[in-house]
PDB file of C-alpha atoms (C1' of nucleotides) in Angstrom:
ATOM      1  CA  MET A 436     138.223  87.814 -29.118  1.00 42.00           C
ATOM      2  CA  GLU A 437     136.840  91.296 -29.709  1.00 51.00           C
ATOM      3  CA  SER A 438     135.879  90.115 -33.126  1.00 73.00           C
ATOM      4  CA  ASP A 439     138.140  90.758 -36.079  1.00 86.00           C
ATOM      5  CA  ALA A 440     134.966  91.156 -38.092  1.00 89.00           C
ATOM      6  CA  GLN A 441     134.272  94.505 -36.460  1.00 93.00           C
ATOM      7  CA  LEU A 442     137.819  95.630 -37.075  1.00 96.00           C
ATOM      8  CA  LEU A 443     137.703  94.528 -40.702  1.00 96.00           C
ATOM      9  CA  ASN A 444     134.531  96.500 -41.034  1.00 96.00           C
ATOM     10  CA  ALA A 445     135.815  99.664 -39.414  1.00 97.00           C
ATOM     11  CA  VAL A 446     139.010  99.723 -41.450  1.00 97.00           C
ATOM     12  CA  ALA A 447     137.083  99.138 -44.653  1.00 97.00           C
ATOM     13  CA  ILE A 448     134.626 101.922 -43.957  1.00 97.00           C
ATOM     14  CA  VAL A 449     137.230 104.474 -42.929  1.00 97.00           C
ATOM     15  CA  LEU A 450     139.452 103.728 -45.891  1.00 97.00           C
ATOM     16  CA  ARG A 451     136.696 103.962 -48.423  1.00 96.00           C
ATOM     17  CA  LYS A 452     135.347 107.133 -46.887  1.00 96.00           C
ATOM     18  CA  LEU A 453     138.709 108.858 -47.014  1.00 97.00           C
ATOM     19  CA  ARG A 454     139.336 107.690 -50.532  1.00 96.00           C
ATOM     20  CA  GLU A 455     136.013 108.911 -51.835  1.00 95.00           C
ATOM     21  CA  GLU A 456     136.272 112.222 -50.001  1.00 95.00           C
ATOM     22  CA  ARG A 457     139.418 112.874 -51.967  1.00 95.00           C
ATOM     23  CA  ASN A 458     138.107 111.407 -55.190  1.00 95.00           C
ATOM     24  CA  PHE A 459     140.959 108.952 -55.376  1.00 96.00           C
ATOM     25  CA  SER A 460     140.503 105.842 -57.487  1.00 96.00           C
ATOM     26  CA  GLN A 461     141.693 102.570 -55.930  1.00 97.00           C
ATOM     27  CA  GLU A 462     144.423 102.482 -58.512  1.00 96.00           C
ATOM     28  CA  TYR A 463     145.614 105.994 -57.753  1.00 97.00           C
ATOM     29  CA  LEU A 464     145.634 105.363 -54.017  1.00 97.00           C
ATOM     30  CA  ALA A 465     147.506 102.115 -54.518  1.00 97.00           C
ATOM     31  CA  ALA A 466     150.159 103.934 -56.533  1.00 96.00           C
ATOM     32  CA  GLU A 467     150.477 106.731 -53.974  1.00 96.00           C
ATOM     33  CA  ALA A 468     150.794 104.256 -51.127  1.00 96.00           C
ATOM     34  CA  ASP A 469     153.054 101.944 -53.104  1.00 95.00           C
ATOM     35  CA  LEU A 470     150.647  99.048 -52.743  1.00 96.00           C
ATOM     36  CA  SER A 471     148.834  96.771 -55.153  1.00 96.00           C
ATOM     37  CA  ARG A 472     145.326  97.736 -56.170  1.00 97.00           C
ATOM     38  CA  SER A 473     144.355  94.249 -55.091  1.00 97.00           C
ATOM     39  CA  MET A 474     145.309  95.106 -51.520  1.00 97.00           C
ATOM     40  CA  ILE A 475     143.238  98.298 -51.435  1.00 97.00           C
ATOM     41  CA  ASP A 476     140.328  96.433 -52.928  1.00 97.00           C
ATOM     42  CA  LYS A 477     140.574  93.620 -50.414  1.00 97.00           C
ATOM     43  CA  ILE A 478     140.782  95.956 -47.449  1.00 97.00           C
ATOM     44  CA  GLU A 479     137.707  97.815 -48.650  1.00 97.00           C
ATOM     45  CA  ARG A 480     135.845  94.538 -49.085  1.00 96.00           C
ATOM     46  CA  ARG A 481     136.908  93.241 -45.682  1.00 96.00           C
ATOM     47  CA  LYS A 482     139.024  90.461 -47.034  1.00 95.00           C
ATOM     48  CA  ARG A 483     142.280  91.687 -45.549  1.00 96.00           C
ATOM     49  CA  LEU A 484     143.456  93.607 -42.509  1.00 96.00           C
ATOM     50  CA  PRO A 485     146.340  95.992 -43.171  1.00 96.00           C
ATOM     51  CA  SER A 486     149.621  95.476 -41.340  1.00 95.00           C
ATOM     52  CA  LEU A 487     151.342  98.358 -39.585  1.00 96.00           C
ATOM     53  CA  PRO A 488     153.622  99.250 -42.523  1.00 96.00           C
ATOM     54  CA  VAL A 489     150.628  99.268 -44.838  1.00 96.00           C
ATOM     55  CA  LEU A 490     148.670 101.502 -42.463  1.00 97.00           C
ATOM     56  CA  ILE A 491     151.553 103.929 -42.452  1.00 96.00           C
ATOM     57  CA  LYS A 492     151.743 103.952 -46.234  1.00 96.00           C
ATOM     58  CA  ILE A 493     148.015 104.520 -46.599  1.00 97.00           C
ATOM     59  CA  ALA A 494     148.032 107.282 -44.021  1.00 97.00           C
ATOM     60  CA  GLY A 495     150.891 108.893 -45.913  1.00 96.00           C
ATOM     61  CA  ALA A 496     148.957 108.740 -49.152  1.00 96.00           C
ATOM     62  CA  PHE A 497     146.143 110.600 -47.412  1.00 97.00           C
ATOM     63  CA  GLY A 498     148.535 113.151 -45.981  1.00 96.00           C
ATOM     64  CA  MET A 499     147.955 112.147 -42.404  1.00 97.00           C
ATOM     65  CA  SER A 500     149.846 110.331 -39.684  1.00 97.00           C
ATOM     66  CA  ALA A 501     149.253 106.678 -38.942  1.00 97.00           C
ATOM     67  CA  SER A 502     148.008 107.521 -35.468  1.00 97.00           C
ATOM     68  CA  GLU A 503     145.428 109.868 -36.970  1.00 97.00           C
ATOM     69  CA  LEU A 504     144.272 107.097 -39.285  1.00 98.00           C
ATOM     70  CA  VAL A 505     144.101 104.623 -36.406  1.00 98.00           C
ATOM     71  CA  LYS A 506     142.145 107.146 -34.378  1.00 97.00           C
ATOM     72  CA  ARG A 507     139.532 107.317 -37.113  1.00 97.00           C
ATOM     73  CA  ILE A 508     139.316 103.557 -37.129  1.00 97.00           C
ATOM     74  CA  GLU A 509     138.833 103.505 -33.369  1.00 97.00           C
ATOM     75  CA  ILE A 510     136.110 106.127 -33.586  1.00 96.00           C
ATOM     76  CA  ASP A 511     134.327 104.019 -36.148  1.00 95.00           C
ATOM     77  CA  LEU A 512     134.787 100.925 -33.986  1.00 93.00           C
ATOM     78  CA  ASN A 513     132.961 102.608 -31.122  1.00 89.00           C
ATOM     79  CA  LYS A 514     129.855 103.219 -33.134  1.00 80.00           C
TER      80      LYS A 514
ATOM     81  CA  MET B 926     160.468 101.405 -48.663  1.00 40.00           C
ATOM     82  CA  GLU B 927     160.891 103.635 -45.607  1.00 52.00           C
ATOM     83  CA  SER B 928     162.803 100.755 -44.124  1.00 74.00           C
ATOM     84  CA  ASP B 929     160.994  98.200 -42.036  1.00 86.00           C
ATOM     85  CA  ALA B 930     164.124  98.013 -39.935  1.00 89.00           C
ATOM     86  CA  GLN B 931     163.426 101.439 -38.459  1.00 93.00           C
ATOM     87  CA  LEU B 932     159.852 100.489 -37.775  1.00 95.00           C
ATOM     88  CA  LEU B 933     160.847  97.220 -36.134  1.00 96.00           C
ATOM     89  CA  ASN B 934     163.209  99.205 -33.988  1.00 95.00           C
ATOM     90  CA  ALA B 935     160.720 101.862 -32.971  1.00 96.00           C
ATOM     91  CA  VAL B 936     158.019  99.365 -32.064  1.00 97.00           C
ATOM     92  CA  ALA B 937     160.486  97.305 -30.045  1.00 97.00           C
ATOM     93  CA  ILE B 938     161.738 100.300 -28.107  1.00 96.00           C
ATOM     94  CA  VAL B 939     158.314 101.724 -27.348  1.00 97.00           C
ATOM     95  CA  LEU B 940     156.917  98.382 -26.252  1.00 97.00           C
ATOM     96  CA  ARG B 941     159.782  97.588 -23.953  1.00 96.00           C
ATOM     97  CA  LYS B 942     159.765 101.055 -22.477  1.00 96.00           C
ATOM     98  CA  LEU B 943     156.066 100.903 -21.664  1.00 96.00           C
ATOM     99  CA  ARG B 944     156.378  97.437 -20.249  1.00 96.00           C
ATOM    100  CA  GLU B 945     159.270  98.314 -17.984  1.00 95.00           C
ATOM    101  CA  GLU B 946     157.663 101.558 -16.859  1.00 95.00           C
ATOM    102  CA  ARG B 947     154.803  99.481 -15.546  1.00 95.00           C
ATOM    103  CA  ASN B 948     156.986  96.680 -14.237  1.00 95.00           C
ATOM    104  CA  PHE B 949     155.156  94.120 -16.351  1.00 96.00           C
ATOM    105  CA  SER B 950     156.917  90.869 -17.111  1.00 95.00           C
ATOM    106  CA  GLN B 951     156.644  89.620 -20.689  1.00 96.00           C
ATOM    107  CA  GLU B 952     154.481  86.816 -19.443  1.00 96.00           C
ATOM    108  CA  TYR B 953     152.119  89.114 -17.591  1.00 96.00           C
ATOM    109  CA  LEU B 954     151.788  91.431 -20.560  1.00 97.00           C
ATOM    110  CA  ALA B 955     151.178  88.487 -22.874  1.00 96.00           C
ATOM    111  CA  ALA B 956     148.385  87.255 -20.610  1.00 96.00           C
ATOM    112  CA  GLU B 957     146.804  90.700 -20.350  1.00 96.00           C
ATOM    113  CA  ALA B 958     146.926  91.174 -24.113  1.00 96.00           C
ATOM    114  CA  ASP B 959     145.872  87.596 -24.820  1.00 95.00           C
ATOM    115  CA  LEU B 960     149.035  86.892 -26.782  1.00 96.00           C
ATOM    116  CA  SER B 961     151.826  84.371 -26.516  1.00 96.00           C
ATOM    117  CA  ARG B 962     154.931  85.339 -24.590  1.00 96.00           C
ATOM    118  CA  SER B 963     156.835  84.352 -27.714  1.00 96.00           C
ATOM    119  CA  MET B 964     155.132  87.151 -29.616  1.00 96.00           C
ATOM    120  CA  ILE B 965     156.009  89.819 -27.053  1.00 97.00           C
ATOM    121  CA  ASP B 966     159.545  88.555 -26.970  1.00 97.00           C
ATOM    122  CA  LYS B 967     159.855  88.623 -30.744  1.00 97.00           C
ATOM    123  CA  ILE B 968     158.478  92.122 -31.050  1.00 97.00           C
ATOM    124  CA  GLU B 969     160.892  93.380 -28.425  1.00 97.00           C
ATOM    125  CA  ARG B 970     163.797  91.724 -30.193  1.00 96.00           C
ATOM    126  CA  ARG B 971     162.749  93.061 -33.587  1.00 96.00           C
ATOM    127  CA  LYS B 972     161.899  89.712 -35.039  1.00 95.00           C
ATOM    128  CA  ARG B 973     158.259  90.482 -35.660  1.00 95.00           C
ATOM    129  CA  LEU B 974     156.103  93.471 -36.504  1.00 96.00           C
ATOM    130  CA  PRO B 975     152.718  93.443 -34.774  1.00 96.00           C
ATOM    131  CA  SER B 976     149.580  93.375 -36.883  1.00 95.00           C
ATOM    132  CA  LEU B 977     146.750  95.809 -36.232  1.00 96.00           C
ATOM    133  CA  PRO B 978     144.769  93.442 -33.966  1.00 96.00           C
ATOM    134  CA  VAL B 979     147.902  92.777 -31.941  1.00 96.00           C
ATOM    135  CA  LEU B 980     148.622  96.485 -31.619  1.00 96.00           C
ATOM    136  CA  ILE B 981     145.115  97.011 -30.302  1.00 96.00           C
ATOM    137  CA  LYS B 982     145.480  94.206 -27.783  1.00 96.00           C
ATOM    138  CA  ILE B 983     148.803  95.512 -26.541  1.00 97.00           C
ATOM    139  CA  ALA B 984     147.487  99.045 -26.264  1.00 97.00           C
ATOM    140  CA  GLY B 985     144.559  97.707 -24.283  1.00 96.00           C
ATOM    141  CA  ALA B 986     146.879  95.893 -21.914  1.00 96.00           C
ATOM    142  CA  PHE B 987     148.626  99.202 -21.275  1.00 97.00           C
ATOM    143  CA  GLY B 988     145.332 100.973 -20.767  1.00 96.00           C
ATOM    144  CA  MET B 989     145.699 103.199 -23.785  1.00 97.00           C
ATOM    145  CA  SER B 990     144.150 103.463 -27.216  1.00 97.00           C
ATOM    146  CA  ALA B 991     145.810 101.993 -30.279  1.00 97.00           C
ATOM    147  CA  SER B 992     146.177 105.466 -31.787  1.00 97.00           C
ATOM    148  CA  GLU B 993     148.019 106.606 -28.687  1.00 97.00           C
ATOM    149  CA  LEU B 994     150.358 103.645 -28.971  1.00 98.00           C
ATOM    150  CA  VAL B 995     150.922 104.333 -32.673  1.00 97.00           C
ATOM    151  CA  LYS B 996     151.607 107.954 -31.895  1.00 97.00           C
ATOM    152  CA  ARG B 997     154.379 106.916 -29.534  1.00 97.00           C
ATOM    153  CA  ILE B 998     155.829 104.728 -32.234  1.00 97.00           C
ATOM    154  CA  GLU B 999     155.752 107.607 -34.700  1.00 97.00           C
ATOM    155  CA  ILE B1000     157.451 109.912 -32.225  1.00 96.00           C
ATOM    156  CA  ASP B1001     160.190 107.364 -31.770  1.00 95.00           C
ATOM    157  CA  LEU B1002     160.474 106.930 -35.533  1.00 93.00           C
ATOM    158  CA  ASN B1003     161.179 110.632 -35.958  1.00 89.00           C
ATOM    159  CA  LYS B1004     164.178 110.585 -33.701  1.00 80.00           C
TER     160      LYS B1004
ATOM    161  C1'  DT C1125     136.670 101.948 -62.415  1.00 72.66           C
ATOM    162  C1'  DT C1126     135.580  98.350 -59.358  1.00 72.66           C
ATOM    163  C1'  DG C1127     134.450  93.362 -57.669  1.00 72.66           C
ATOM    164  C1'  DT C1128     136.107  88.966 -57.547  1.00 72.66           C
ATOM    165  C1'  DA C1129     139.114  85.141 -57.367  1.00 72.66           C
ATOM    166  C1'  DG C1130     143.090  81.773 -57.798  1.00 72.66           C
ATOM    167  C1'  DA C1131     147.849  80.901 -57.113  1.00 72.66           C
ATOM    168  C1'  DC C1132     151.573  82.232 -55.061  1.00 72.66           C
ATOM    169  C1'  DT C1133     155.220  84.355 -51.691  1.00 72.66           C
ATOM    170  C1'  DA C1134     156.163  86.541 -47.475  1.00 72.66           C
ATOM    171  C1'  DA C1135     155.165  87.630 -43.038  1.00 72.66           C
ATOM    172  C1'  DT C1136     152.710  87.034 -38.618  1.00 72.66           C
ATOM    173  C1'  DG C1137     151.494  84.338 -34.541  1.00 72.66           C
ATOM    174  C1'  DT C1138     151.390  79.918 -31.608  1.00 72.66           C
ATOM    175  C1'  DC C1139     153.349  76.188 -29.016  1.00 72.66           C
ATOM    176  C1'  DG C1140     156.882  74.008 -26.880  1.00 72.66           C
ATOM    177  C1'  DA C1141     161.432  73.377 -25.680  1.00 72.66           C
ATOM    178  C1'  DC C1142     166.036  74.619 -23.802  1.00 72.66           C
ATOM    179  C1'  DG C1143     169.603  77.435 -21.434  1.00 72.66           C
TER     180       DG C1143
ATOM    181  C1'  DC D1044     162.141  86.136 -15.960  1.00 72.66           C
ATOM    182  C1'  DC D1045     164.106  86.475 -20.453  1.00 72.66           C
ATOM    183  C1'  DG D1046     166.562  85.097 -25.056  1.00 72.66           C
ATOM    184  C1'  DT D1047     166.354  81.943 -28.507  1.00 72.66           C
ATOM    185  C1'  DC D1048     164.751  78.689 -31.792  1.00 72.66           C
ATOM    186  C1'  DG D1049     162.306  75.171 -34.762  1.00 72.66           C
ATOM    187  C1'  DA D1050     158.002  73.539 -36.526  1.00 72.66           C
ATOM    188  C1'  DC D1051     153.803  74.698 -37.641  1.00 72.66           C
ATOM    189  C1'  DA D1052     149.268  77.191 -38.910  1.00 72.66           C
ATOM    190  C1'  DT D1053     147.341  81.386 -40.287  1.00 72.66           C
ATOM    191  C1'  DT D1054     147.167  85.653 -42.470  1.00 72.66           C
ATOM    192  C1'  DA D1055     148.930  89.536 -45.355  1.00 72.66           C
ATOM    193  C1'  DG D1056     150.169  91.092 -49.792  1.00 72.66           C
ATOM    194  C1'  DT D1057     151.311  90.471 -54.981  1.00 72.66           C
ATOM    195  C1'  DC D1058     150.225  89.478 -59.666  1.00 72.66           C
ATOM    196  C1'  DT D1059     147.169  88.318 -63.152  1.00 72.66           C
ATOM    197  C1'  DA D1060     143.007  87.864 -65.337  1.00 72.66           C
ATOM    198  C1'  DC D1061     138.060  88.421 -66.266  1.00 72.66           C
ATOM    199  C1'  DA D1062     133.327  90.199 -65.790  1.00 72.66           C
TER     200       DA D1062
END
DNA sequence: TTGTAGACTAATGTCGACG
DNA sequence: CCGTCGACATTAGTCTACA
């Protein structure tokens, strides 16, 4: 099953890293991405996996493309 | 909302194109990606948007990375 | 500012069937 | 081989509240 746990982990780590690099609060990021803070929080705590539209929104909030964001997740997955 | 309809459309088009390029049947692709044929069918007919794990599985079945697959979707979105 | 959680709605994904 | 669909289970995502 290639373990969703690993994926949850990678997404959480990448998201938090990007957010902290930019000194974004969860609330600010949520507003920029047009998401609830609850969602950001849950992704970072590995309680939820973002859907494709959410990935795109988050990538947009970070000023990058969704494929770039996914690439970072894949890189983290292979560690 | 950046319209989910456009996204549904782009994903459907990219998936079908890749599948037909490789002469994969829906059933074969579903087996390779460890998904139901129903899911492949629904994505191609814009009834469902794939989640991140599903995107990764489909990309794997096509022998490409998820970021590469997402990139193709983004390219199609910008047309 | 973040972690946590409950209750809820919406969407995803499966199985099985039929044409 | 594909389009379609209903019933169902699972997961994503929101809102609210509290430490």
